[in-house]
Amino acid sequence: MPRRVLVTRSEQSFDLIEAPAPSEHHLQEVVKTSPQLIPADDLGLDGDLLVVGRETSLASGYIDLLCLARSGDLVLVEFKTGPQNPDFRHALAQAIDYGSDLWRLSVEDFDRGVVQRYLAGGRVDAAFRGARTLSEAIERTSWDLTSDDRTALFERLTEVLQTGDFAFVIAAQRFTDSMKNSLDYLNLNPPVDVVRVFVLVDPVWD
C-alpha cells in the first residue's frame, strides 16, 4: 500500500501519494535536478549536494551521478531498478570500480577530468551553465562559504580523493530482502574502514 505525506502550506493542506519512478532514467532526472532528495544527513553530511558529474566517463565506465558536499566529501550515486535488475551485485561492483577510478586523483585532475567535462556538457543543471571550473560552480551554490570554509572544503576534498573515503549511494525503486542484507553487511562490515555504503529507496511523489 503506498505511503502518504500530508503537506500544509499557508491555510491549505493536501496529501502526496508515494509512487515508483516509471524508469531508471526518470529517477535519475529527478535526483539530478533535485540532489537535495539524497538524504545527506543520513550520510553524515551537512547541506544540499552539488552535482559535479552525470554519466561521466571514467576508466571503469559511466558513473550515473557524482555529487560534492559542502564539507568537501564526495557522493557516488548508482541508479538501478531494484528487483527488475537481476544482476544487482553488479551495481555494487560498479560503484566500487568508480571509486577506484577517482582514488588518488589530485584536486586539479579531478576538476579538469571530471567536473569541467560535466560543466561543459549538455547535462549540466541550468543554474550552473557558464561555470567553467569547480570553484566557479561552488560560487553558484547556496552554501555561502567563507574563505576558511572554502579552504576546509578543498582540504577535505584532497583528503577524500587520496584516501578513497567516498560515500556510495545505490538508488532503486525497491529492494529485495537479499539486496538489503548485502548492503547491511557492507555497511556494518566495510572492506576498508573508509568506505561508506548507503541505500536510497526511491520516493517519487505524485
Backbone as JSON Lines, residues from 0, in Angstrom:
{"i":0,"aa":"M","n":[0.85,-1.19,0.0],"ca":[0.0,0.0,0.0],"c":[0.88,1.25,0.0]}
{"i":1,"aa":"P","n":[0.65,2.2,-0.9],"ca":[1.51,3.39,-0.97],"c":[1.39,4.25,0.28]}
{"i":2,"aa":"R","n":[2.5,4.88,0.65],"ca":[2.5,5.79,1.78],"c":[2.0,7.15,1.35]}
{"i":3,"aa":"R","n":[1.51,7.92,2.32],"ca":[1.02,9.28,2.07],"c":[1.72,10.25,3.0]}
{"i":4,"aa":"V","n":[1.94,11.45,2.5],"ca":[2.53,12.52,3.29],"c":[1.6,13.71,3.24]}
{"i":5,"aa":"L","n":[1.26,14.26,4.4],"ca":[0.4,15.43,4.47],"c":[1.26,16.68,4.43]}
{"i":6,"aa":"V","n":[0.97,17.57,3.48],"ca":[1.71,18.82,3.31],"c":[0.77,19.98,3.59]}
{"i":7,"aa":"T","n":[1.22,20.92,4.42],"ca":[0.42,22.09,4.75],"c":[1.15,23.35,4.31]}
{"i":8,"aa":"R","n":[0.49,24.16,3.51],"ca":[1.04,25.44,3.06],"c":[0.02,26.52,3.33]}
{"i":9,"aa":"S","n":[0.45,27.53,4.06],"ca":[-0.46,28.6,4.47],"c":[-1.65,27.96,5.16]}
{"i":10,"aa":"E","n":[-2.85,28.13,4.57],"ca":[-4.04,27.56,5.2],"c":[-4.55,26.34,4.43]}
{"i":11,"aa":"Q","n":[-3.77,25.88,3.46],"ca":[-4.19,24.74,2.65],"c":[-3.37,23.5,3.0]}
{"i":12,"aa":"S","n":[-4.03,22.37,2.97],"ca":[-3.38,21.09,3.21],"c":[-3.72,20.13,2.08]}
{"i":13,"aa":"F","n":[-2.76,19.3,1.71],"ca":[-3.0,18.28,0.7],"c":[-2.05,17.12,0.96]}
{"i":14,"aa":"D","n":[-2.41,15.95,0.42],"ca":[-1.57,14.79,0.65],"c":[-0.88,14.37,-0.64]}
{"i":15,"aa":"L","n":[0.32,13.84,-0.47],"ca":[1.11,13.31,-1.58],"c":[1.16,11.79,-1.44]}
{"i":16,"aa":"I","n":[1.01,11.12,-2.56],"ca":[1.0,9.66,-2.57],"c":[2.3,9.16,-3.17]}
{"i":17,"aa":"E","n":[2.96,8.27,-2.47],"ca":[4.22,7.72,-2.96],"c":[3.96,6.83,-4.17]}
{"i":18,"aa":"A","n":[4.79,6.98,-5.19],"ca":[4.67,6.17,-6.4],"c":[6.06,5.91,-6.94]}
{"i":19,"aa":"P","n":[6.32,4.72,-7.49],"ca":[7.64,4.44,-8.04],"c":[7.89,5.24,-9.31]}
{"i":20,"aa":"A","n":[9.15,5.55,-9.55],"ca":[9.51,6.21,-10.79],"c":[9.24,5.26,-11.95]}
{"i":21,"aa":"P","n":[8.78,5.78,-13.08],"ca":[8.46,4.9,-14.22],"c":[9.67,4.25,-14.84]}
{"i":22,"aa":"S","n":[10.86,4.81,-14.62],"ca":[12.07,4.25,-15.21],"c":[13.28,4.75,-14.45]}
{"i":23,"aa":"E","n":[14.41,4.06,-14.66],"ca":[15.66,4.48,-14.05],"c":[16.04,5.87,-14.54]}
{"i":24,"aa":"H","n":[15.8,6.14,-15.82],"ca":[16.14,7.45,-16.38],"c":[15.34,8.56,-15.7]}
{"i":25,"aa":"H","n":[14.04,8.32,-15.46],"ca":[13.21,9.32,-14.81],"c":[13.71,9.59,-13.39]}
{"i":26,"aa":"L","n":[14.03,8.53,-12.67],"ca":[14.56,8.68,-11.31],"c":[15.85,9.49,-11.33]}
{"i":27,"aa":"Q","n":[16.71,9.19,-12.3],"ca":[17.97,9.9,-12.41],"c":[17.74,11.38,-12.69]}
{"i":28,"aa":"E","n":[16.78,11.69,-13.56],"ca":[16.49,13.09,-13.88],"c":[15.98,13.84,-12.65]}
{"i":29,"aa":"V","n":[15.11,13.18,-11.88],"ca":[14.54,13.81,-10.69],"c":[15.64,14.13,-9.68]}
{"i":30,"aa":"V","n":[16.52,13.16,-9.43],"ca":[17.57,13.36,-8.43],"c":[18.62,14.34,-8.94]}
{"i":31,"aa":"K","n":[18.9,14.31,-10.26],"ca":[19.89,15.24,-10.81],"c":[19.44,16.69,-10.63]}
{"i":32,"aa":"T","n":[18.18,16.95,-10.91],"ca":[17.68,18.31,-10.8],"c":[17.38,18.7,-9.36]}
{"i":33,"aa":"S","n":[17.21,17.7,-8.5],"ca":[16.92,17.98,-7.08],"c":[17.81,17.1,-6.2]}
{"i":34,"aa":"P","n":[19.14,17.32,-6.22],"ca":[20.03,16.46,-5.43],"c":[19.77,16.53,-3.93]}
{"i":35,"aa":"Q","n":[18.99,17.53,-3.51],"ca":[18.64,17.6,-2.09],"c":[17.76,16.42,-1.66]}
{"i":36,"aa":"L","n":[17.23,15.66,-2.63],"ca":[16.46,14.46,-2.3],"c":[17.35,13.37,-1.72]}
{"i":37,"aa":"I","n":[18.64,13.43,-2.01],"ca":[19.56,12.48,-1.4],"c":[19.74,12.89,0.06]}
{"i":38,"aa":"P","n":[19.4,12.03,1.0],"ca":[19.44,12.41,2.43],"c":[20.86,12.54,2.94]}
{"i":39,"aa":"A","n":[21.46,13.7,2.7],"ca":[22.86,13.92,3.09],"c":[23.06,13.73,4.6]}
{"i":40,"aa":"D","n":[22.06,14.09,5.39],"ca":[22.19,13.95,6.85],"c":[22.43,12.49,7.23]}
{"i":41,"aa":"D","n":[21.79,11.57,6.5],"ca":[21.97,10.15,6.8],"c":[23.37,9.67,6.44]}
{"i":42,"aa":"L","n":[24.04,10.42,5.59],"ca":[25.42,10.1,5.23],"c":[26.42,10.81,6.14]}
{"i":43,"aa":"G","n":[25.9,11.56,7.1],"ca":[26.78,12.31,7.98],"c":[27.29,13.59,7.35]}
{"i":44,"aa":"L","n":[26.56,14.1,6.34],"ca":[26.97,15.31,5.63],"c":[25.96,16.42,5.86]}
{"i":45,"aa":"D","n":[26.42,17.65,5.81],"ca":[25.56,18.81,6.05],"c":[25.23,19.5,4.73]}
{"i":46,"aa":"G","n":[23.98,19.94,4.61],"ca":[23.59,20.77,3.48],"c":[23.29,19.98,2.22]}
{"i":47,"aa":"D","n":[22.78,20.7,1.23],"ca":[22.46,20.09,-0.05],"c":[23.73,19.74,-0.81]}
{"i":48,"aa":"L","n":[23.59,18.83,-1.75],"ca":[24.72,18.37,-2.54],"c":[24.79,19.09,-3.87]}
{"i":49,"aa":"L","n":[26.0,19.26,-4.38],"ca":[26.25,19.87,-5.67],"c":[26.6,18.76,-6.66]}
{"i":50,"aa":"V","n":[25.83,18.65,-7.75],"ca":[26.15,17.67,-8.79],"c":[27.38,18.15,-9.55]}
{"i":51,"aa":"V","n":[28.41,17.29,-9.62],"ca":[29.64,17.64,-10.34],"c":[29.94,16.64,-11.46]}
{"i":52,"aa":"G","n":[29.03,15.7,-11.66],"ca":[29.2,14.74,-12.75],"c":[27.94,13.95,-12.97]}
{"i":53,"aa":"R","n":[27.63,13.69,-14.24],"ca":[26.47,12.88,-14.57],"c":[26.76,12.1,-15.84]}
{"i":54,"aa":"E","n":[26.68,10.77,-15.72],"ca":[27.05,9.89,-16.82],"c":[28.44,10.26,-17.35]}
{"i":55,"aa":"T","n":[29.32,10.55,-16.41],"ca":[30.68,10.95,-16.73],"c":[31.53,9.71,-16.99]}
{"i":56,"aa":"S","n":[32.28,9.74,-18.06],"ca":[33.13,8.62,-18.44],"c":[34.33,8.51,-17.52]}
{"i":57,"aa":"L","n":[34.48,7.34,-16.9],"ca":[35.66,7.02,-16.11],"c":[36.29,5.76,-16.7]}
{"i":58,"aa":"A","n":[37.42,5.35,-16.19],"ca":[38.1,4.19,-16.74],"c":[37.22,2.94,-16.7]}
{"i":59,"aa":"S","n":[36.38,2.82,-15.66],"ca":[35.55,1.61,-15.48],"c":[34.18,1.71,-16.13]}
{"i":60,"aa":"G","n":[33.83,2.88,-16.65],"ca":[32.51,3.04,-17.24],"c":[31.97,4.44,-16.99]}
{"i":61,"aa":"Y","n":[30.64,4.56,-16.99],"ca":[29.99,5.86,-16.85],"c":[29.29,5.93,-15.49]}
{"i":62,"aa":"I","n":[29.76,6.83,-14.64],"ca":[29.15,6.99,-13.33],"c":[27.84,7.75,-13.47]}
{"i":63,"aa":"D","n":[26.78,7.24,-12.87],"ca":[25.45,7.85,-13.04],"c":[25.42,9.28,-12.5]}
{"i":64,"aa":"L","n":[25.85,9.45,-11.28],"ca":[25.79,10.77,-10.66],"c":[26.91,10.89,-9.65]}
{"i":65,"aa":"L","n":[27.57,12.04,-9.66],"ca":[28.64,12.32,-8.73],"c":[28.36,13.66,-8.08]}
{"i":66,"aa":"C","n":[28.36,13.69,-6.76],"ca":[27.98,14.91,-6.03],"c":[29.07,15.29,-5.03]}
{"i":67,"aa":"L","n":[29.14,16.59,-4.79],"ca":[30.06,17.14,-3.8],"c":[29.27,17.74,-2.66]}
{"i":68,"aa":"A","n":[29.68,17.45,-1.44],"ca":[29.05,18.03,-0.26],"c":[29.77,19.3,0.14]}
{"i":69,"aa":"R","n":[29.09,20.12,0.9],"ca":[29.66,21.38,1.38],"c":[30.95,21.16,2.16]}
{"i":70,"aa":"S","n":[31.07,20.0,2.76],"ca":[32.24,19.67,3.56],"c":[33.45,19.3,2.72]}
{"i":71,"aa":"G","n":[33.21,18.99,1.42],"ca":[34.28,18.5,0.56],"c":[34.22,17.01,0.34]}
{"i":72,"aa":"D","n":[33.23,16.35,0.91],"ca":[33.05,14.91,0.71],"c":[32.42,14.64,-0.65]}
{"i":73,"aa":"L","n":[32.7,13.46,-1.21],"ca":[32.14,13.06,-2.5],"c":[31.14,11.93,-2.31]}
{"i":74,"aa":"V","n":[30.04,12.02,-3.05],"ca":[28.98,11.01,-3.0],"c":[28.83,10.44,-4.4]}
{"i":75,"aa":"L","n":[29.01,9.12,-4.54],"ca":[28.87,8.43,-5.82],"c":[27.52,7.73,-5.84]}
{"i":76,"aa":"V","n":[26.71,8.04,-6.85],"ca":[25.34,7.52,-6.92],"c":[25.18,6.62,-8.13]}
{"i":77,"aa":"E","n":[24.69,5.41,-7.89],"ca":[24.41,4.47,-8.97],"c":[22.92,4.15,-8.95]}
{"i":78,"aa":"F","n":[22.24,4.29,-10.08],"ca":[20.81,4.06,-10.17],"c":[20.52,2.67,-10.73]}
{"i":79,"aa":"K","n":[19.63,1.95,-10.05],"ca":[19.19,0.66,-10.52],"c":[17.69,0.52,-10.3]}
{"i":80,"aa":"T","n":[17.08,-0.41,-11.0],"ca":[15.64,-0.6,-10.89],"c":[15.3,-1.73,-9.92]}
{"i":81,"aa":"G","n":[16.14,-1.94,-8.93],"ca":[15.85,-2.89,-7.87],"c":[15.68,-4.31,-8.39]}
{"i":82,"aa":"P","n":[14.64,-5.03,-7.96],"ca":[14.48,-6.43,-8.31],"c":[14.25,-6.66,-9.8]}
{"i":83,"aa":"Q","n":[13.95,-5.6,-10.56],"ca":[13.82,-5.77,-12.0],"c":[15.17,-6.02,-12.66]}
{"i":84,"aa":"N","n":[16.25,-5.71,-11.95],"ca":[17.6,-5.94,-12.45],"c":[18.18,-7.11,-11.66]}
{"i":85,"aa":"P","n":[18.27,-8.31,-12.26],"ca":[18.71,-9.48,-11.51],"c":[20.18,-9.41,-11.11]}
{"i":86,"aa":"D","n":[20.98,-8.6,-11.81],"ca":[22.39,-8.54,-11.51],"c":[22.68,-7.37,-10.58]}
{"i":87,"aa":"F","n":[22.0,-7.35,-9.43],"ca":[22.14,-6.24,-8.51],"c":[23.55,-6.12,-7.96]}
{"i":88,"aa":"R","n":[24.22,-7.26,-7.78],"ca":[25.59,-7.22,-7.25],"c":[26.51,-6.47,-8.19]}
{"i":89,"aa":"H","n":[26.17,-6.48,-9.46],"ca":[26.99,-5.74,-10.42],"c":[26.95,-4.24,-10.14]}
{"i":90,"aa":"A","n":[25.8,-3.75,-9.65],"ca":[25.68,-2.33,-9.3],"c":[26.65,-1.97,-8.18]}
{"i":91,"aa":"L","n":[26.79,-2.84,-7.21],"ca":[27.73,-2.6,-6.13],"c":[29.16,-2.6,-6.65]}
{"i":92,"aa":"A","n":[29.46,-3.58,-7.5],"ca":[30.81,-3.65,-8.06],"c":[31.11,-2.42,-8.91]}
{"i":93,"aa":"Q","n":[30.12,-1.95,-9.67],"ca":[30.3,-0.75,-10.48],"c":[30.65,0.45,-9.6]}
{"i":94,"aa":"A","n":[29.89,0.62,-8.53],"ca":[30.12,1.77,-7.65],"c":[31.53,1.74,-7.08]}
{"i":95,"aa":"I","n":[31.99,0.56,-6.67],"ca":[33.33,0.45,-6.11],"c":[34.38,0.7,-7.18]}
{"i":96,"aa":"D","n":[34.13,0.21,-8.41],"ca":[35.06,0.47,-9.52],"c":[35.19,1.97,-9.77]}
{"i":97,"aa":"Y","n":[34.05,2.68,-9.73],"ca":[34.1,4.12,-9.97],"c":[34.9,4.82,-8.87]}
{"i":98,"aa":"G","n":[34.73,4.34,-7.65],"ca":[35.52,4.91,-6.56],"c":[37.01,4.71,-6.78]}
{"i":99,"aa":"S","n":[37.38,3.53,-7.29],"ca":[38.8,3.26,-7.53],"c":[39.33,4.13,-8.66]}
{"i":100,"aa":"D","n":[38.46,4.51,-9.62],"ca":[38.89,5.4,-10.7],"c":[39.22,6.79,-10.18]}
{"i":101,"aa":"L","n":[38.47,7.24,-9.17],"ca":[38.69,8.57,-8.61],"c":[39.79,8.59,-7.56]}
{"i":102,"aa":"W","n":[40.04,7.45,-6.97],"ca":[41.03,7.32,-5.89],"c":[42.4,7.8,-6.34]}
{"i":103,"aa":"R","n":[43.01,8.64,-5.54],"ca":[44.36,9.16,-5.72],"c":[44.48,10.22,-6.81]}
{"i":104,"aa":"L","n":[43.34,10.7,-7.34],"ca":[43.41,11.85,-8.23],"c":[43.76,13.09,-7.42]}
{"i":105,"aa":"S","n":[44.47,14.01,-8.01],"ca":[44.66,15.31,-7.38],"c":[43.38,16.11,-7.58]}
{"i":106,"aa":"V","n":[43.19,17.16,-6.79],"ca":[42.02,18.01,-6.97],"c":[42.04,18.63,-8.36]}
{"i":107,"aa":"E","n":[43.22,19.01,-8.82],"ca":[43.33,19.61,-10.16],"c":[42.91,18.63,-11.25]}
{"i":108,"aa":"D","n":[43.35,17.37,-11.16],"ca":[42.97,16.37,-12.15],"c":[41.49,16.04,-12.05]}
{"i":109,"aa":"F","n":[40.95,16.0,-10.84],"ca":[39.53,15.75,-10.64],"c":[38.71,16.88,-11.27]}
{"i":110,"aa":"D","n":[39.13,18.11,-11.02],"ca":[38.42,19.26,-11.58],"c":[38.46,19.23,-13.11]}
{"i":111,"aa":"R","n":[39.66,19.06,-13.66],"ca":[39.83,19.11,-15.1],"c":[39.21,17.89,-15.8]}
{"i":112,"aa":"G","n":[39.41,16.71,-15.24],"ca":[38.99,15.49,-15.91],"c":[37.56,15.07,-15.67]}
{"i":113,"aa":"V","n":[36.95,15.57,-14.59],"ca":[35.59,15.16,-14.25],"c":[34.64,16.37,-14.23]}
{"i":114,"aa":"V","n":[34.91,17.32,-13.35],"ca":[33.98,18.42,-13.13],"c":[33.86,19.31,-14.36]}
{"i":115,"aa":"Q","n":[34.97,19.71,-14.93],"ca":[34.91,20.61,-16.07],"c":[34.28,19.97,-17.29]}
{"i":116,"aa":"R","n":[34.46,18.68,-17.46],"ca":[33.79,17.97,-18.55],"c":[32.28,18.0,-18.36]}
{"i":117,"aa":"Y","n":[31.85,17.83,-17.12],"ca":[30.42,17.89,-16.83],"c":[29.87,19.29,-17.07]}
{"i":118,"aa":"L","n":[30.57,20.3,-16.58],"ca":[30.1,21.68,-16.71],"c":[30.02,22.11,-18.17]}
{"i":119,"aa":"A","n":[30.9,21.57,-19.02],"ca":[30.93,21.95,-20.43],"c":[29.94,21.14,-21.26]}
{"i":120,"aa":"G","n":[29.33,20.13,-20.68],"ca":[28.42,19.25,-21.42],"c":[26.98,19.72,-21.38]}
{"i":121,"aa":"G","n":[26.14,18.96,-22.03],"ca":[24.73,19.33,-22.14],"c":[23.87,18.87,-21.0]}
{"i":122,"aa":"R","n":[24.44,18.14,-20.04],"ca":[23.64,17.59,-18.94],"c":[23.72,18.42,-17.66]}
{"i":123,"aa":"V","n":[24.44,19.53,-17.72],"ca":[24.6,20.35,-16.52],"c":[23.3,21.07,-16.21]}
{"i":124,"aa":"D","n":[23.0,21.22,-14.91],"ca":[21.8,21.93,-14.48],"c":[21.88,23.39,-14.94]}
{"i":125,"aa":"A","n":[20.73,23.95,-15.29],"ca":[20.68,25.31,-15.85],"c":[21.33,26.34,-14.95]}
{"i":126,"aa":"A","n":[21.22,26.16,-13.65],"ca":[21.77,27.14,-12.7],"c":[23.29,27.2,-12.75]}
{"i":127,"aa":"F","n":[23.92,26.17,-13.32],"ca":[25.38,26.12,-13.33],"c":[25.96,26.24,-14.73]}
{"i":128,"aa":"R","n":[25.13,26.48,-15.71],"ca":[25.63,26.68,-17.06],"c":[26.47,27.96,-17.12]}
{"i":129,"aa":"G","n":[27.61,27.87,-17.75],"ca":[28.52,29.01,-17.81],"c":[29.64,28.91,-16.81]}
{"i":130,"aa":"A","n":[29.44,28.12,-15.75],"ca":[30.53,27.86,-14.81],"c":[31.54,26.95,-15.5]}
{"i":131,"aa":"R","n":[32.82,27.27,-15.38],"ca":[33.84,26.52,-16.12],"c":[34.69,25.62,-15.23]}
{"i":132,"aa":"T","n":[34.72,25.91,-13.95],"ca":[35.56,25.14,-13.02],"c":[34.76,24.79,-11.77]}
{"i":133,"aa":"L","n":[35.33,23.91,-10.97],"ca":[34.7,23.55,-9.71],"c":[34.52,24.77,-8.83]}
{"i":134,"aa":"S","n":[35.52,25.62,-8.76],"ca":[35.42,26.83,-7.92],"c":[34.27,27.71,-8.37]}
{"i":135,"aa":"E","n":[34.09,27.87,-9.69],"ca":[33.01,28.7,-10.2],"c":[31.65,28.07,-9.91]}
{"i":136,"aa":"A","n":[31.57,26.75,-9.98],"ca":[30.31,26.06,-9.66],"c":[29.97,26.24,-8.19]}
{"i":137,"aa":"I","n":[30.96,26.13,-7.34],"ca":[30.74,26.3,-5.9],"c":[30.22,27.7,-5.6]}
{"i":138,"aa":"E","n":[30.73,28.69,-6.33],"ca":[30.28,30.07,-6.14],"c":[28.79,30.23,-6.41]}
{"i":139,"aa":"R","n":[28.22,29.35,-7.23],"ca":[26.8,29.47,-7.6],"c":[25.88,28.68,-6.67]}
{"i":140,"aa":"T","n":[26.44,27.98,-5.71],"ca":[25.6,27.25,-4.76],"c":[25.06,28.22,-3.7]}
{"i":141,"aa":"S","n":[24.21,27.69,-2.84],"ca":[23.67,28.48,-1.72],"c":[24.46,28.24,-0.45]}
{"i":142,"aa":"W","n":[25.66,27.69,-0.57],"ca":[26.42,27.31,0.61],"c":[26.94,28.51,1.4]}
{"i":143,"aa":"D","n":[27.13,29.64,0.73],"ca":[27.58,30.86,1.42],"c":[28.85,30.6,2.22]}
{"i":144,"aa":"L","n":[29.88,30.15,1.54],"ca":[31.13,29.77,2.19],"c":[31.99,30.99,2.51]}
{"i":145,"aa":"T","n":[32.6,30.96,3.66],"ca":[33.62,31.95,3.99],"c":[34.94,31.48,3.37]}
{"i":146,"aa":"S","n":[35.95,32.32,3.45],"ca":[37.26,31.94,2.95],"c":[37.79,30.7,3.67]}
{"i":147,"aa":"D","n":[37.56,30.66,4.99],"ca":[38.0,29.49,5.76],"c":[37.22,28.24,5.36]}
{"i":148,"aa":"D","n":[35.92,28.41,5.08],"ca":[35.08,27.29,4.66],"c":[35.6,26.7,3.34]}
{"i":149,"aa":"R","n":[35.94,27.58,2.4],"ca":[36.44,27.13,1.1],"c":[37.76,26.37,1.27]}
{"i":150,"aa":"T","n":[38.62,26.9,2.11],"ca":[39.89,26.23,2.37],"c":[39.65,24.85,2.95]}
{"i":151,"aa":"A","n":[38.73,24.76,3.92],"ca":[38.42,23.47,4.55],"c":[37.8,22.51,3.54]}
{"i":152,"aa":"L","n":[36.94,23.02,2.65],"ca":[36.32,22.17,1.63],"c":[37.38,21.54,0.74]}
{"i":153,"aa":"F","n":[38.3,22.34,0.24],"ca":[39.3,21.8,-0.68],"c":[40.32,20.92,0.04]}
{"i":154,"aa":"E","n":[40.58,21.21,1.3],"ca":[41.45,20.32,2.07],"c":[40.8,18.96,2.26]}
{"i":155,"aa":"R","n":[39.5,18.97,2.57],"ca":[38.78,17.71,2.73],"c":[38.68,16.96,1.4]}
{"i":156,"aa":"L","n":[38.41,17.67,0.31],"ca":[38.32,17.04,-0.99],"c":[39.65,16.38,-1.36]}
{"i":157,"aa":"T","n":[40.75,17.06,-1.07],"ca":[42.08,16.48,-1.31],"c":[42.25,15.19,-0.53]}
{"i":158,"aa":"E","n":[41.83,15.22,0.75],"ca":[41.94,14.03,1.6],"c":[41.07,12.9,1.09]}
{"i":159,"aa":"V","n":[39.83,13.22,0.71],"ca":[38.89,12.21,0.24],"c":[39.43,11.51,-1.02]}
{"i":160,"aa":"L","n":[39.94,12.29,-1.94],"ca":[40.47,11.71,-3.18],"c":[41.68,10.82,-2.9]}
{"i":161,"aa":"Q","n":[42.49,11.2,-1.95],"ca":[43.69,10.42,-1.65],"c":[43.38,9.14,-0.87]}
{"i":162,"aa":"T","n":[42.4,9.19,0.02],"ca":[42.09,8.03,0.86],"c":[41.01,7.13,0.27]}
{"i":163,"aa":"G","n":[40.21,7.67,-0.65],"ca":[39.08,6.9,-1.17],"c":[37.91,6.87,-0.22]}
{"i":164,"aa":"D","n":[37.82,7.83,0.68],"ca":[36.74,7.89,1.67],"c":[35.48,8.46,1.03]}
{"i":165,"aa":"F","n":[34.89,7.68,0.12],"ca":[33.7,8.12,-0.6],"c":[32.43,7.56,0.05]}
{"i":166,"aa":"A","n":[31.33,8.26,-0.15],"ca":[30.02,7.74,0.24],"c":[29.36,7.18,-1.02]}
{"i":167,"aa":"F","n":[28.88,5.95,-0.96],"ca":[28.26,5.29,-2.1],"c":[26.76,5.19,-1.88]}
{"i":168,"aa":"V","n":[25.99,5.61,-2.87],"ca":[24.53,5.55,-2.8],"c":[24.03,4.66,-3.94]}
{"i":169,"aa":"I","n":[23.24,3.64,-3.6],"ca":[22.57,2.82,-4.6],"c":[21.1,3.21,-4.58]}
{"i":170,"aa":"A","n":[20.61,3.78,-5.68],"ca":[19.23,4.28,-5.74],"c":[18.39,3.32,-6.57]}
{"i":171,"aa":"A","n":[17.27,2.91,-6.0],"ca":[16.37,1.97,-6.69],"c":[14.95,2.19,-6.21]}
{"i":172,"aa":"Q","n":[14.01,1.64,-6.95],"ca":[12.61,1.78,-6.59],"c":[12.24,0.86,-5.44]}
{"i":173,"aa":"R","n":[12.85,-0.31,-5.41],"ca":[12.53,-1.27,-4.35],"c":[13.7,-2.23,-4.21]}
{"i":174,"aa":"F","n":[13.92,-2.69,-2.98],"ca":[15.0,-3.63,-2.72],"c":[14.43,-4.93,-2.17]}
{"i":175,"aa":"T","n":[14.96,-6.05,-2.66],"ca":[14.57,-7.35,-2.11],"c":[15.3,-7.53,-0.78]}
{"i":176,"aa":"D","n":[14.86,-8.52,-0.01],"ca":[15.49,-8.79,1.27],"c":[16.96,-9.16,1.1]}
{"i":177,"aa":"S","n":[17.28,-9.92,0.06],"ca":[18.67,-10.32,-0.15],"c":[19.55,-9.11,-0.48]}
{"i":178,"aa":"M","n":[18.98,-8.15,-1.24],"ca":[19.73,-6.93,-1.54],"c":[20.0,-6.14,-0.27]}
{"i":179,"aa":"K","n":[18.96,-5.99,0.55],"ca":[19.12,-5.26,1.8],"c":[20.14,-5.94,2.69]}
{"i":180,"aa":"N","n":[20.13,-7.26,2.71],"ca":[21.07,-7.99,3.55],"c":[22.51,-7.74,3.09]}
{"i":181,"aa":"S","n":[22.72,-7.73,1.76],"ca":[24.07,-7.49,1.23],"c":[24.56,-6.09,1.6]}
{"i":182,"aa":"L","n":[23.68,-5.11,1.49],"ca":[24.07,-3.74,1.79],"c":[24.25,-3.52,3.29]}
{"i":183,"aa":"D","n":[23.41,-4.17,4.1],"ca":[23.59,-4.09,5.55],"c":[24.95,-4.66,5.95]}
{"i":184,"aa":"Y","n":[25.32,-5.77,5.29],"ca":[26.62,-6.38,5.59],"c":[27.76,-5.41,5.27]}
{"i":185,"aa":"L","n":[27.68,-4.75,4.1],"ca":[28.74,-3.82,3.72],"c":[28.78,-2.61,4.65]}
{"i":186,"aa":"N","n":[27.62,-2.15,5.08],"ca":[27.58,-1.0,5.99],"c":[28.18,-1.34,7.35]}
{"i":187,"aa":"L","n":[27.91,-2.55,7.82],"ca":[28.37,-2.94,9.15],"c":[29.78,-3.53,9.12]}
{"i":188,"aa":"N","n":[30.18,-4.07,7.96],"ca":[31.49,-4.71,7.86],"c":[32.2,-4.23,6.59]}
{"i":189,"aa":"P","n":[32.53,-2.93,6.53],"ca":[33.14,-2.42,5.31],"c":[34.46,-3.09,5.03]}
{"i":190,"aa":"P","n":[34.77,-3.33,3.74],"ca":[36.03,-3.98,3.4],"c":[37.24,-3.16,3.82]}
{"i":191,"aa":"V","n":[37.09,-1.84,3.85],"ca":[38.12,-0.95,4.41],"c":[37.4,0.07,5.25]}
{"i":192,"aa":"D","n":[38.09,0.61,6.23],"ca":[37.44,1.48,7.2],"c":[36.82,2.73,6.58]}
{"i":193,"aa":"V","n":[37.38,3.18,5.44],"ca":[36.95,4.47,4.92],"c":[35.76,4.37,3.98]}
{"i":194,"aa":"V","n":[35.33,3.16,3.62],"ca":[34.23,3.02,2.66],"c":[32.89,3.11,3.38]}
{"i":195,"aa":"R","n":[31.98,3.92,2.84],"ca":[30.64,4.05,3.38],"c":[29.65,3.7,2.28]}
{"i":196,"aa":"V","n":[28.69,2.86,2.57],"ca":[27.66,2.48,1.61],"c":[26.31,2.86,2.19]}
{"i":197,"aa":"F","n":[25.46,3.43,1.37],"ca":[24.14,3.86,1.84],"c":[23.11,3.48,0.8]}
{"i":198,"aa":"V","n":[21.94,3.04,1.24],"ca":[20.87,2.66,0.34],"c":[19.82,3.76,0.3]}
{"i":199,"aa":"L","n":[19.48,4.2,-0.89],"ca":[18.4,5.16,-1.07],"c":[17.26,4.47,-1.78]}
{"i":200,"aa":"V","n":[16.14,4.3,-1.09],"ca":[14.96,3.74,-1.72],"c":[14.15,4.88,-2.3]}
{"i":201,"aa":"D","n":[13.82,4.77,-3.56],"ca":[13.24,5.88,-4.32],"c":[11.87,6.3,-3.82]}
{"i":202,"aa":"P","n":[11.72,7.55,-3.31],"ca":[10.39,8.08,-3.09],"c":[10.09,9.17,-4.14]}
{"i":203,"aa":"V","n":[9.2,8.89,-5.06],"ca":[8.76,9.9,-6.02],"c":[7.28,10.13,-5.78]}
{"i":204,"aa":"W","n":[6.93,11.4,-5.58],"ca":[5.57,11.7,-5.15],"c":[4.73,12.26,-6.28]}
{"i":205,"aa":"D","n":[3.48,11.77,-6.37],"ca":[2.5,12.28,-7.35],"c":[1.58,13.28,-6.68]}
